[in-house]
């Protein structure tokens, strides 16, 4: 589904990277319903050959969250269904067929932070800041943040952010777990692309296990986690790509692990 506020392109030597940009700068990339639906559709229909995705935002900010102009029109039932619609879209990002790397700058707030947290890796430049201003708008998180954010930074920090409107800057955001990488101003996209290219070289089935199975194992009781892990270990190592990677190492053709 094409959308005027969602830019899509492919890059990389084999066009293996999908680059997706929120492109509604006039409203600071605020997420309207149709934009959320377009995002969902885009992740559901990633073209063949894409091995990793980068998600960023055009303009001064990654995303100002929910488009507040639509909020006044909804009653309780409408709000519930709206939140479930967001959940479906965020789930398409989290359980995208390929890993998704968020390139963050400027405001990453409210639903924008929920979107960033549905991605698998987050790169922030030093203009980035993280906030949950929902309480100052008289609402609650609705895009999966109540589940995903405590898993990244802990419930106590999220409670503080929501009660007091606390804003974490880029450095603090990296320290507490919002960002995996912190880079100088303007560098988030390039770093995210570099990471996406690395990720795209992994065995596809291993990437799938990491993004689809690992988070579920982490939430399962240990006993179920161990057996699921063992099954995934068996499945991934039986793939032809795994056999080729092993052979390459044993024949001295693969890169070694070195301290960076
Ligand atoms: C918007 C939105 C928006 C900007 N919905 N229109 N999110 C928030 O509470 C954040 C609200 N936004 C802001 O705090 C600021 O706009 C920013 C810090 C993001 C950017 O500031 P700035 O000075 O660069 O831009 P601006 O002048 O405030 O905004 C430019 C325009 O974008 C302006 O419209 P204009 O017609 O007057 O030019 C703003 O009204 C518009 N705009 N943000 C609608 N969010 C699933 S539940 C999720 C719940 C939430 O996400 S709650 C948090 C909502």
XYZ file of C-alpha atoms and ligand atoms in Angstrom:
314
model
C 0.000 0.000 0.000
C 1.647 3.257 -1.014
C 1.123 6.310 1.159
C 2.261 9.899 0.631
C 3.737 10.015 4.152
C 5.649 6.760 3.942
C 8.704 6.569 1.719
C 10.063 3.230 0.638
C 13.229 2.414 -1.250
C 15.676 -0.456 -1.565
C 19.418 -0.257 -1.304
C 22.482 -2.451 -0.928
C 24.428 -4.297 -3.603
C 21.584 -6.729 -4.129
C 18.827 -4.350 -3.108
C 18.627 -6.415 0.058
C 17.886 -3.535 2.435
C 14.429 -1.963 2.669
C 14.572 1.675 3.750
C 11.327 2.995 5.167
C 10.907 6.605 6.209
C 8.051 8.384 7.934
C 7.640 11.448 5.733
C 5.133 13.770 7.346
C 7.502 16.462 8.469
C 4.827 19.179 8.602
C 3.242 17.260 11.502
C 6.518 15.937 12.868
C 5.737 12.472 11.514
C 2.669 12.134 13.761
C 0.984 8.809 13.121
C -2.493 9.108 11.650
C -4.677 6.004 11.281
C -4.030 5.684 7.581
C -0.287 6.004 8.159
C -0.397 3.228 10.770
C -2.365 1.037 8.353
C 0.096 1.785 5.558
C 3.008 0.881 7.834
C 1.330 -2.407 8.651
C 0.667 -3.170 5.017
C 4.231 -2.311 4.061
C 5.703 -4.738 6.601
C 3.212 -7.408 5.532
C 4.251 -7.046 1.911
C 8.008 -6.582 1.974
C 9.291 -7.546 -1.460
C 11.130 -10.774 -2.142
C 14.884 -10.451 -1.649
C 14.736 -7.996 1.249
C 16.947 -9.261 4.106
C 16.823 -6.369 6.594
C 14.974 -3.080 7.020
C 15.856 0.381 8.293
C 13.067 2.566 9.672
C 13.645 6.301 10.079
C 11.892 9.623 9.913
C 12.363 12.654 7.663
C 12.762 16.166 9.069
C 13.901 17.198 12.543
C 12.224 14.384 14.471
C 11.768 10.642 14.220
C 8.129 10.737 15.303
C 5.770 12.865 17.448
C 3.566 9.856 18.240
C -0.148 9.561 17.818
C -1.799 12.146 15.591
C -3.579 14.033 18.357
C -5.973 15.748 15.953
C -8.036 12.541 15.642
C -8.255 11.841 19.357
C -11.276 13.953 20.219
C -13.506 11.956 17.885
C -13.292 8.625 19.696
C -15.398 7.111 22.506
C -14.172 4.295 24.795
C -14.973 1.475 22.380
C -13.432 3.432 19.515
C -10.288 3.960 21.604
C -10.044 0.261 22.384
C -10.325 -0.766 18.737
C -7.913 1.980 17.734
C -5.336 0.646 20.176
C -5.832 -2.882 18.842
C -5.274 -1.530 15.340
C -1.960 -0.073 16.496
C -1.104 -3.390 18.174
C -1.612 -5.230 14.887
C 0.669 -2.794 13.061
C 3.400 -2.850 15.736
C 3.254 -6.630 15.720
C 3.873 -6.602 11.960
C 7.007 -4.572 12.665
C 8.204 -6.782 15.541
C 7.389 -9.966 13.647
C 8.467 -8.647 10.294
C 9.981 -11.330 8.041
C 13.334 -9.518 8.401
C 15.076 -7.667 11.248
C 14.167 -3.981 11.538
C 16.663 -1.345 12.652
C 15.331 2.016 13.804
C 17.357 5.148 12.987
C 16.356 7.723 15.593
C 16.814 11.468 15.901
C 14.978 14.329 17.578
C 11.686 13.506 19.287
C 10.945 9.819 19.794
C 7.825 10.297 21.853
C 4.568 8.601 22.735
C 3.517 6.323 19.893
C 6.808 7.160 18.163
C 8.643 5.539 21.056
C 6.244 2.593 20.926
C 7.085 2.181 17.239
C 10.824 2.412 17.902
C 10.488 -0.222 20.630
C 8.800 -2.636 18.214
C 12.009 -2.589 16.125
C 14.837 -5.014 16.845
C 17.765 -2.607 17.118
C 17.674 1.131 17.822
C 20.374 3.586 16.773
C 20.075 7.107 18.210
C 21.993 10.204 17.228
C 22.774 12.702 19.936
C 19.765 14.927 19.147
C 17.428 12.091 20.139
C 15.160 12.292 23.148
C 12.654 9.843 24.539
C 9.407 10.690 26.325
C 5.925 9.432 27.074
C 3.732 12.559 27.259
C 0.479 10.556 27.338
C -0.511 11.653 30.834
C -0.208 15.324 29.873
C -2.692 14.591 27.057
C -5.014 12.679 29.425
C -4.485 9.337 27.734
C -2.509 6.107 28.151
C -0.080 4.260 25.917
C -1.942 2.242 23.277
C 0.613 1.015 20.762
C 2.048 -1.845 22.779
C 4.286 0.364 24.926
C 2.968 -1.029 28.209
C 4.349 -4.410 27.200
C 7.472 -3.557 25.210
C 8.862 -0.561 27.107
C 9.136 -2.214 30.557
C 11.008 -5.059 28.876
C 13.600 -2.584 27.638
C 13.970 -0.181 30.553
C 12.031 -1.741 33.463
C 8.557 -0.976 34.801
C 9.765 1.496 37.457
C 11.401 3.747 34.865
C 8.340 3.680 32.655
C 6.086 4.540 35.602
C 8.349 7.521 36.382
C 8.385 8.648 32.729
C 4.612 8.501 32.524
C 3.849 10.050 35.905
C 6.351 12.898 35.745
C 6.814 13.452 32.008
C 10.523 12.769 32.424
C 12.478 13.137 29.191
C 15.595 11.030 28.616
C 18.243 12.492 26.350
C 20.180 10.366 23.882
C 23.000 9.439 26.229
C 20.614 8.560 29.044
C 18.439 6.671 26.589
C 21.361 4.516 25.578
C 22.333 3.936 29.204
C 18.889 2.711 30.241
C 18.284 0.565 27.162
C 16.201 2.573 24.694
C 19.081 2.800 22.229
C 21.586 0.078 21.413
C 23.930 2.512 19.633
C 24.611 6.208 20.093
C 26.189 8.216 17.257
C 26.886 11.905 16.562
C 24.167 14.175 15.169
C 23.016 13.138 11.715
C 24.732 9.735 11.884
C 21.870 7.435 12.864
C 20.778 6.499 9.374
C 24.279 5.629 8.145
C 24.939 3.518 11.240
C 21.566 1.770 10.936
C 22.319 1.002 7.299
C 25.758 -0.366 8.188
C 24.152 -2.637 10.807
C 21.407 -3.685 8.382
C 24.052 -4.749 5.875
C 25.735 -6.905 8.532
C 22.412 -8.394 9.615
C 21.480 -9.132 5.994
C 24.609 -11.300 5.618
C 23.505 -13.666 8.426
C 21.738 -16.907 7.636
C 18.096 -15.954 7.041
C 16.780 -18.719 9.260
C 19.026 -17.670 12.147
C 17.751 -14.080 11.825
C 14.220 -15.432 11.903
C 14.982 -17.469 15.041
C 16.489 -14.394 16.708
C 13.573 -12.054 15.991
C 10.611 -14.436 16.112
C 11.618 -17.216 18.474
C 14.138 -15.764 20.937
C 11.755 -13.131 22.427
C 9.112 -15.834 22.892
C 11.616 -18.165 24.546
C 12.644 -15.341 26.866
C 9.043 -14.995 28.048
C 8.286 -18.710 28.295
C 8.747 -20.808 31.422
C 12.327 -22.186 31.429
C 11.279 -25.721 30.668
C 9.405 -24.694 27.505
C 12.184 -22.275 26.620
C 14.860 -24.972 26.712
C 12.965 -27.348 24.460
C 12.070 -24.563 21.998
C 15.703 -23.453 21.946
C 16.844 -27.008 21.234
C 14.374 -27.324 18.369
C 15.487 -24.036 16.841
C 19.138 -25.086 17.234
C 18.339 -28.238 15.268
C 16.374 -26.447 12.572
C 18.886 -23.651 11.985
C 21.932 -25.922 11.757
C 20.233 -28.186 9.233
C 19.811 -25.315 6.739
C 22.124 -25.397 3.675
C 23.240 -21.827 4.450
C 24.444 -22.936 7.920
C 26.402 -25.814 6.402
C 28.065 -23.422 3.946
C 28.940 -20.937 6.727
C 30.501 -23.737 8.828
C 32.487 -25.034 5.867
C 33.723 -21.516 5.117
C 35.054 -21.174 8.652
C 36.708 -24.585 8.705
C 38.388 -23.855 5.369
C 39.671 -20.479 6.616
C 37.360 -18.457 4.342
C 35.255 -16.837 7.078
C 35.930 -13.781 9.227
C 37.221 -14.403 12.753
C 35.766 -12.862 15.888
C 37.985 -9.958 16.962
C 37.625 -7.272 19.606
C 36.428 -4.084 17.929
C 1.165 17.256 15.756
C 1.740 16.334 16.662
C 0.940 15.236 17.055
C 3.201 17.870 16.267
N -0.311 15.132 16.558
N -0.069 17.108 15.298
N 2.481 13.217 21.102
C 2.797 14.342 21.755
O 2.210 14.702 22.751
C 3.879 15.173 21.146
C 3.283 16.440 20.606
N 4.255 17.181 19.803
C 5.263 17.901 20.354
O 5.513 17.897 21.544
C 6.078 18.743 19.410
O 5.308 18.959 18.233
C 7.417 18.069 18.995
C 8.375 18.098 20.175
C 7.238 16.666 18.486
C 8.043 18.896 17.832
O 8.131 20.249 18.202
P 8.383 21.354 17.066
O 8.515 22.666 17.763
O 9.483 20.900 16.173
O 7.055 21.326 16.142
P 5.600 21.944 16.451
O 5.595 23.377 16.024
O 5.162 21.653 17.830
O 4.694 21.064 15.492
C 4.642 21.295 14.088
C 3.250 20.926 13.619
O 3.049 19.528 13.872
C 2.167 21.631 14.410
O 1.058 21.796 13.543
P 0.779 23.223 12.810
O -0.427 22.978 11.974
O 0.578 24.202 13.930
O 2.041 23.530 12.000
C 1.780 20.630 15.464
O 0.452 20.801 15.946
C 1.905 19.339 14.679
N 2.102 18.183 15.552
N 3.003 16.745 16.962
C -0.782 16.065 15.703
N 1.409 14.301 17.885
C -1.253 4.632 20.287
S -1.329 5.674 21.570
C 0.020 6.737 21.454
C -0.195 7.881 22.355
C 0.694 9.050 22.024
O 1.459 9.023 21.094
S 0.555 10.382 23.059
C 1.807 11.454 22.571
C 1.401 12.352 21.454
